[in-house]
C-alpha positions as MATLAB code, in Angstrom:
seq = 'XXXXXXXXXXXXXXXXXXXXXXXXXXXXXXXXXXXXXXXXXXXXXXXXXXXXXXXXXXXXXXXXXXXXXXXXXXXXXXXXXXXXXXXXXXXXXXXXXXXXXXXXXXXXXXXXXXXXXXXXXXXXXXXXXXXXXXXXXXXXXXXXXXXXXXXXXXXXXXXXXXXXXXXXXXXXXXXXXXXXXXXXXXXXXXXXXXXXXXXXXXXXXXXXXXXXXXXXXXXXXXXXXXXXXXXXXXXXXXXXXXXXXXXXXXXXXXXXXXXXXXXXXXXXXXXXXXXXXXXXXXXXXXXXXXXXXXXXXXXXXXXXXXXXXXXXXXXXXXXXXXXXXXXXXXXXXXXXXXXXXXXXXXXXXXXXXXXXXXXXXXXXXX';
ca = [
       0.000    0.000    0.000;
       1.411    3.471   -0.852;
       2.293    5.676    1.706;
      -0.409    8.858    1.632;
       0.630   12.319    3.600;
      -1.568   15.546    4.190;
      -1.278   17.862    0.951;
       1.341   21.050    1.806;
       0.853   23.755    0.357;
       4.331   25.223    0.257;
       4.979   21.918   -2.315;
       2.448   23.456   -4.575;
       4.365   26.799   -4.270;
       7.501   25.349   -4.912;
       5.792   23.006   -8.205;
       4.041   26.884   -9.487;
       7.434   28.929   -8.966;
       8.630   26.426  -11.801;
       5.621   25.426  -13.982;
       3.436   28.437  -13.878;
       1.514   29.120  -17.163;
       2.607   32.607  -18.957;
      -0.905   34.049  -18.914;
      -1.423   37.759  -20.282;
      -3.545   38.648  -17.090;
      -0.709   37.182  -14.668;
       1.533   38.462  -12.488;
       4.787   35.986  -12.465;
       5.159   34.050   -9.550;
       8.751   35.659   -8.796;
       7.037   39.139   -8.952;
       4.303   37.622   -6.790;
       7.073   36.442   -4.123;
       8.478   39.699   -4.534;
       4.671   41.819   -3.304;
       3.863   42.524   -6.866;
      -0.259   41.985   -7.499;
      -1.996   41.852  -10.480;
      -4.090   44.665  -12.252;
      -7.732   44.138  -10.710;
      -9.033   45.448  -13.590;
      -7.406   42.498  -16.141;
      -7.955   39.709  -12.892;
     -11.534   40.794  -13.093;
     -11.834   40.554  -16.799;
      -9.759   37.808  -17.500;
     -12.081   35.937  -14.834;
     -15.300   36.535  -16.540;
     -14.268   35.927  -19.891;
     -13.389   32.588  -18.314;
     -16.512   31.458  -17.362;
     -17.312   28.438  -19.313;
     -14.772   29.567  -21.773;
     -11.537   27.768  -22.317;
      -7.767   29.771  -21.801;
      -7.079   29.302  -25.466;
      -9.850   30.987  -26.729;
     -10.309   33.694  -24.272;
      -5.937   34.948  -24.888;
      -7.064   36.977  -28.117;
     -10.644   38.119  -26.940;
      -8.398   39.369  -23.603;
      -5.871   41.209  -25.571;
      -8.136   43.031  -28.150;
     -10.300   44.302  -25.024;
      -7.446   45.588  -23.149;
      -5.854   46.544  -25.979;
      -8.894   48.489  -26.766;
      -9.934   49.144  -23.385;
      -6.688   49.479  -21.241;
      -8.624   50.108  -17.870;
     -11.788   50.013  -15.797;
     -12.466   53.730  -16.913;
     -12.034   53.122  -20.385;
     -14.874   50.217  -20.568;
     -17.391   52.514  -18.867;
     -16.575   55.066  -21.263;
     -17.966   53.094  -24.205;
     -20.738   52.005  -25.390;
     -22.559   48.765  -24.351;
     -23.290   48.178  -28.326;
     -19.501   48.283  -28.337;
     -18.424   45.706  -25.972;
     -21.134   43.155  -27.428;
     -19.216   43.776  -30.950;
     -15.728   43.214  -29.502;
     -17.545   40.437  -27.608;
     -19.531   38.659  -29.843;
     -18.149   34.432  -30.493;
     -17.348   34.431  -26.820;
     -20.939   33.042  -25.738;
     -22.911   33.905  -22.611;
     -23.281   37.385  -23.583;
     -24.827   38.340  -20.466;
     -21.232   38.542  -19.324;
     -20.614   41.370  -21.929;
     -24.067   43.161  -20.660;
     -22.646   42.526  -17.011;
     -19.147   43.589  -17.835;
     -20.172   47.181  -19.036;
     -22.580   47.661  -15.774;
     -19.728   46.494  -13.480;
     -17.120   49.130  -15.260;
     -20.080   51.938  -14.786;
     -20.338   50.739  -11.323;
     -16.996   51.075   -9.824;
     -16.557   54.176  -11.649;
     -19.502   55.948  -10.097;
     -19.347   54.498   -7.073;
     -15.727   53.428   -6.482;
     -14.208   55.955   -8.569;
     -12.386   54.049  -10.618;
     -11.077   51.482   -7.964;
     -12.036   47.952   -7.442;
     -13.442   47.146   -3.960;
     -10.830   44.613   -2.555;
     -13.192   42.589   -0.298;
     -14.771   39.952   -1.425;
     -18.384   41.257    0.525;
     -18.050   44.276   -1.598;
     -16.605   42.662   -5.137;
     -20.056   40.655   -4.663;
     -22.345   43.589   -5.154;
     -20.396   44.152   -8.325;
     -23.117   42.916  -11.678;
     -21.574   39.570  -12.573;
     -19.055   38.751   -9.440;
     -20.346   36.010   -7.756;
     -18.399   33.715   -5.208;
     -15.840   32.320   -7.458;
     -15.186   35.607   -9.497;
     -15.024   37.552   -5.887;
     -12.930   34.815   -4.636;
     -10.299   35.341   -7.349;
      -9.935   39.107   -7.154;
      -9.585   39.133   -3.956;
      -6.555   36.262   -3.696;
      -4.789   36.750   -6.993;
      -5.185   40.356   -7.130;
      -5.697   41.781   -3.147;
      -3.654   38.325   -2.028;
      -6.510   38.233    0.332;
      -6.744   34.119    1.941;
      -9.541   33.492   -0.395;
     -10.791   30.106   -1.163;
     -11.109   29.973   -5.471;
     -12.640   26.976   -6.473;
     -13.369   26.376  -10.473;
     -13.862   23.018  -12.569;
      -9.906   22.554  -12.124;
      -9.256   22.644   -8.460;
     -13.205   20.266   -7.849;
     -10.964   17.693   -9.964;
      -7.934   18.283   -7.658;
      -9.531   18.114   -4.578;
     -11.648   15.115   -5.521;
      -9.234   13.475   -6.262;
      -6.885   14.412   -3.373;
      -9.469   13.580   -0.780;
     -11.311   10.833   -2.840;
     -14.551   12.188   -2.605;
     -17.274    9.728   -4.340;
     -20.339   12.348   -3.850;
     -21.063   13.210   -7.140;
     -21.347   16.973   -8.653;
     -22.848   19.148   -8.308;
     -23.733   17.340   -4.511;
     -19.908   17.318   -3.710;
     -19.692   21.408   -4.166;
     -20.215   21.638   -0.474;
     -17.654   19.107    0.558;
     -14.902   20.112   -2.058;
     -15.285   23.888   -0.801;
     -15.238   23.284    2.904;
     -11.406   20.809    2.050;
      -9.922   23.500   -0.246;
     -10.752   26.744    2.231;
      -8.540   24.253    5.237;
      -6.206   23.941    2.542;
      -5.951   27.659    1.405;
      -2.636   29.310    2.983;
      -1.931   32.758    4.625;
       1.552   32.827    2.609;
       0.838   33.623   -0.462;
      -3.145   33.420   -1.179;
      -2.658   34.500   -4.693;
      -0.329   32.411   -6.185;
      -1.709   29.713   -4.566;
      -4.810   30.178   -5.902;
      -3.305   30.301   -9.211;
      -1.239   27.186   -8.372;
      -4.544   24.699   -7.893;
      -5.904   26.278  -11.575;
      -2.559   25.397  -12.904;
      -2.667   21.840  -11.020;
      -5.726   21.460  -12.247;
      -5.201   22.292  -16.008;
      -1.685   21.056  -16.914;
      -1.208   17.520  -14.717;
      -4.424   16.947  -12.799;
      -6.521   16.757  -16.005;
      -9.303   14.698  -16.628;
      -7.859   11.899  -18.836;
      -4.605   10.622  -18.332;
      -3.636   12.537  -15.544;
       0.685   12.816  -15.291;
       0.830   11.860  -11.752;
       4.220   11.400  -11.996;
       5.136   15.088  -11.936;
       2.577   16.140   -9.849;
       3.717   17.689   -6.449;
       1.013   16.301   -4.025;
       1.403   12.441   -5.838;
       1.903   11.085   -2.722;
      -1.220   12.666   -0.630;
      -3.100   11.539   -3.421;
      -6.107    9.318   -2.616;
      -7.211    8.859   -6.105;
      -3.889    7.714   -7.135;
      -3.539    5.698   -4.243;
      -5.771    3.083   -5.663;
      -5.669    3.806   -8.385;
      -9.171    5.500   -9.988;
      -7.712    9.293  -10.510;
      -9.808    9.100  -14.036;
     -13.034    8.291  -12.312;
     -13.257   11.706   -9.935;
     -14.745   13.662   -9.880;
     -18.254   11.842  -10.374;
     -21.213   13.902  -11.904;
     -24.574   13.247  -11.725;
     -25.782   12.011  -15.348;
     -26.905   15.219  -17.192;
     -30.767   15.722  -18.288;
     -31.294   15.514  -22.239;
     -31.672   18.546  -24.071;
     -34.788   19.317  -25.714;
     -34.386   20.531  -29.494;
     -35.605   23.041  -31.093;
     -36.131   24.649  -34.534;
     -36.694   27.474  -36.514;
     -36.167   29.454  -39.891;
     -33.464   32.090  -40.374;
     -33.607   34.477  -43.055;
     -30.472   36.148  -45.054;
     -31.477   39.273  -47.483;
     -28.838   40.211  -49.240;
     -28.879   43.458  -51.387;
     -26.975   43.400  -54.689;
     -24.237   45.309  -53.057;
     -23.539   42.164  -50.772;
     -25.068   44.070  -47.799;
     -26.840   42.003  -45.157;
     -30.340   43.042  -43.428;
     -29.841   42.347  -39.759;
     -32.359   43.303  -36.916;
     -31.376   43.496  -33.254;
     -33.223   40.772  -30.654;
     -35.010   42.192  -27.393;
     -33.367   43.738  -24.778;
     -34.242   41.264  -22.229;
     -33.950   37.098  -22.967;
     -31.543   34.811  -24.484;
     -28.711   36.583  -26.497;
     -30.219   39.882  -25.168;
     -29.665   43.454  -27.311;
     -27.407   40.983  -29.782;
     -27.612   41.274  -33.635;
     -29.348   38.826  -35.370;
     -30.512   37.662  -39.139;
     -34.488   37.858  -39.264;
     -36.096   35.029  -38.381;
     -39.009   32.938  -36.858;
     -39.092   31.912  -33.292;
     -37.598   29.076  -31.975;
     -39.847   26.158  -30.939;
     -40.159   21.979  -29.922;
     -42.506   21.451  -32.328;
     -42.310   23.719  -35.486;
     -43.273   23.127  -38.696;
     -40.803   24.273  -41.397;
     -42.292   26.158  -44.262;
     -42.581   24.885  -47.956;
     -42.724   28.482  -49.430;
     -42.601   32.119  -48.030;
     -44.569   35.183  -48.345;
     -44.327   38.777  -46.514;
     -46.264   39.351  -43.496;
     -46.498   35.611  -42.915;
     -42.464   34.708  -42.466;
     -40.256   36.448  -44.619;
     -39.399   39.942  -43.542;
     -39.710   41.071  -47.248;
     -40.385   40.762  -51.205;
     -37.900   38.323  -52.659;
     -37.410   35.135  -54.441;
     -36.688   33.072  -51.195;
     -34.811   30.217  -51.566;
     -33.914   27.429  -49.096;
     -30.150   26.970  -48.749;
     -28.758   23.494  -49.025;
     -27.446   23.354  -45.391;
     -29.052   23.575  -42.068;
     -27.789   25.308  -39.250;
     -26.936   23.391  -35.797;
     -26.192   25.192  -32.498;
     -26.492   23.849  -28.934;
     -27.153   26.334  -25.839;
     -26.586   25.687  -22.093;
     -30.257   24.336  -21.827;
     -31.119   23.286  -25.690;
     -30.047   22.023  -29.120;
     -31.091   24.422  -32.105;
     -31.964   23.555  -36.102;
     -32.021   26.492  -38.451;
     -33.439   26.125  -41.705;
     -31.679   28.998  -44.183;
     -33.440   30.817  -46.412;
     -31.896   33.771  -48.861;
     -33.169   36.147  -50.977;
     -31.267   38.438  -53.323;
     -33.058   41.945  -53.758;
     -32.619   45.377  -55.400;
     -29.755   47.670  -54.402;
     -33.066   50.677  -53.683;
     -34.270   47.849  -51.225;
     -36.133   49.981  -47.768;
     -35.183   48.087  -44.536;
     -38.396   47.133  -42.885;
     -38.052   48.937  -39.113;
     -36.154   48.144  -36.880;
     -33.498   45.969  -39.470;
     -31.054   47.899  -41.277;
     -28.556   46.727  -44.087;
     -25.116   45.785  -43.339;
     -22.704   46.268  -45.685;
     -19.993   43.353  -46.186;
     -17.133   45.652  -44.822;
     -18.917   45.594  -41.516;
     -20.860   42.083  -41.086;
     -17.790   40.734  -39.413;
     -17.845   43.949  -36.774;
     -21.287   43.649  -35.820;
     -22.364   42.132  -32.387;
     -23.312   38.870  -34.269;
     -23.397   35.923  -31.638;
     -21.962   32.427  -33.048;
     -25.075   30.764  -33.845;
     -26.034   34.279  -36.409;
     -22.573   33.695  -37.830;
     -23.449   30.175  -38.452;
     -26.485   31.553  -40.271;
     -24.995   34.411  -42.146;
     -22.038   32.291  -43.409;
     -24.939   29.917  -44.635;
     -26.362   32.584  -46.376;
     -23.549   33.891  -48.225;
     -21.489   30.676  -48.970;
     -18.762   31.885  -47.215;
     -17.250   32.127  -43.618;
     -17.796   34.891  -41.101;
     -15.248   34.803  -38.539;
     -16.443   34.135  -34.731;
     -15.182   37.641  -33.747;
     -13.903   40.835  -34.006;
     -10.377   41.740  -34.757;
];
């Protein structure tokens, strides 16, 4: 039987000051040592652009916002139509609609200056737990307990814990906050995320060069690929629906934008028909029944699939070319090919445009 000890954190120090990740939102671990904290600002962004969103697609979305935006002041000095463009192919866009309320927030109420508590970072639109937890550690190096999808697999795995997720939550929390240090909060926060993602991952974990192998439960006997256990997940209905693409002779695009409030809120969108379990897809179109005007309406050859958090989505595509002199109906307007890729068009409306127009639309903006 293989000798198991407690987890020490100052191993997991030692492992980061070696391995850590070169992130563009992180402070290097021998700056860290040395007192040096992060920018709240990027810590706070970085973190909600993380949210369900992997590191390797959030880098470029990161560095054209603070490239555009380079602080707190900045964002609430634009436009919310502008961060849903620079935005849109990230997903979850009511993390864009909450990013540009939080900026407004801390610069009327904060002037300019993130709280650096987590009690007050949670009255911030969008911070919840996790998000306050982080600021507070990796940018404050406040003792804060950050648990994300990473350090659940760490700790279940360290401590063996068989309760299934989201049941476990609890449990996992309550062993990572006696774990959490006083030296060093921060990086140790950032140490467990890097644990998690580089050697602690969930297939083919290298246990070999991990730092806490030998307090390990899960590798103890053996079932490291097994933890953490989830409940089974609920099937997703499906839905369908009909998207339209108008294009002018000019290669312009009519686009409309969706309701304020809802999924893919105040996003731009194609015209189209609602979304719905049991539809019935038309054989022909006419204005004022479907189409959203006069045209020779033509279904495309390819569907369009998207799955959301809570559905799977079937778009039938149907173009029309018209007349150059062609009046948007209100509230669409005509979007010229220069600026289709700009506009706040979330992936599944790419998916439909590109369908459209035989041709790609990239997933964001530049």
């Amino acid at each position: 039987m293989k000798e198991q000890t407690a987890p020490d954190p100052v191993s997991l120090l030692a492992w980061y000051d070696m391995h850590a990740r070169t992130l563009p939102w992180r402070v290097p671990p021998k700056l860290g040592k040395s007192g040096m904290r992060a920018d709240p600002y990027r810590v706070w962004l970085s973190e909600i652009m993380l949210q369900q969103t992997t590191v390797a697609t959030v880098r470029s979305y990161f560095e054209t916002f603070t490239e555009r935006w380079p602080s707190i002041s900045d964002l609430a000095a634009t436009s919310e139509e502008n961060v849903l463009k620079a935005w849109a192919g990230l997903g979850y866009y009511s993390r864009a609609r909450n990013l540009k309320k939080c900026a407004d927030m801390i610069v009327t109420r904060y002037g300019g200056q993130f709280p650096d508590t987590e009690d007050e970072l949670l009255t911030l639109p969008g911070v919840g737990a996790y998000t306050a937890a982080a600021i507070g550690a990796i940018a404050f190096d406040r003792p804060a307990t950050v648990v994300d999808g990473n350090v659940e697999r760490v700790i279940s795995r360290i401590y063996g814990v068989e309760t299934p997720l989201p049941a476990a939550k609890k449990e996992i929390k309550s062993r990572a906050t006696a774990l959490t240090p006083k030296l060093r909060p921060g990086d140790y926060a950032q140490a467990m995320m890097d644990l998690g993602a580089t050697l602690c991952s969930p297939r083919k974990p290298a246990c070999g060069l991990c730092p806490w192998q030998k307090s390990c439960h899960a590798h103890r006997v053996g079932n490291a690929e097994l933890l953490p256990k989830k409940a089974p997940k609920k099937k997703k209905p499906q839905r369908y629906g009909v998207a339209f693409v108008a294009v002018r002779t000019d290669g312009a695009v009519l686009l409309r934008q969706r309701p304020d409030k809802g999924l893919l809120a105040a996003m731009t969108e194609v015209p189209g028909s609602d979304w719905q379990e049991a539809f019935t897809f038309p054989t022909q179109l006419t204005v004022g029944h479907q189409a959203p005007l006069e045209g020779n309406w033509q279904k495309t050859s390819d569907n369009v699939k998207h799955t959301f958090t809570h559905f799977h989505l079937e778009l039938e595509i149907w173009r029309s070319d018209v007349p150059l002199e062609t009046i948007p109906p209100s509230p669409h307007w005509w979007s010229l090919p220069a600026d289709i890729e700009q506009e706040a068009l979330p992936t599944v409306m790419r998916k439909a445009v590109a369908a459209g127009l035989g041709r790609a639309i990239k997933a964001r903006t530049g």
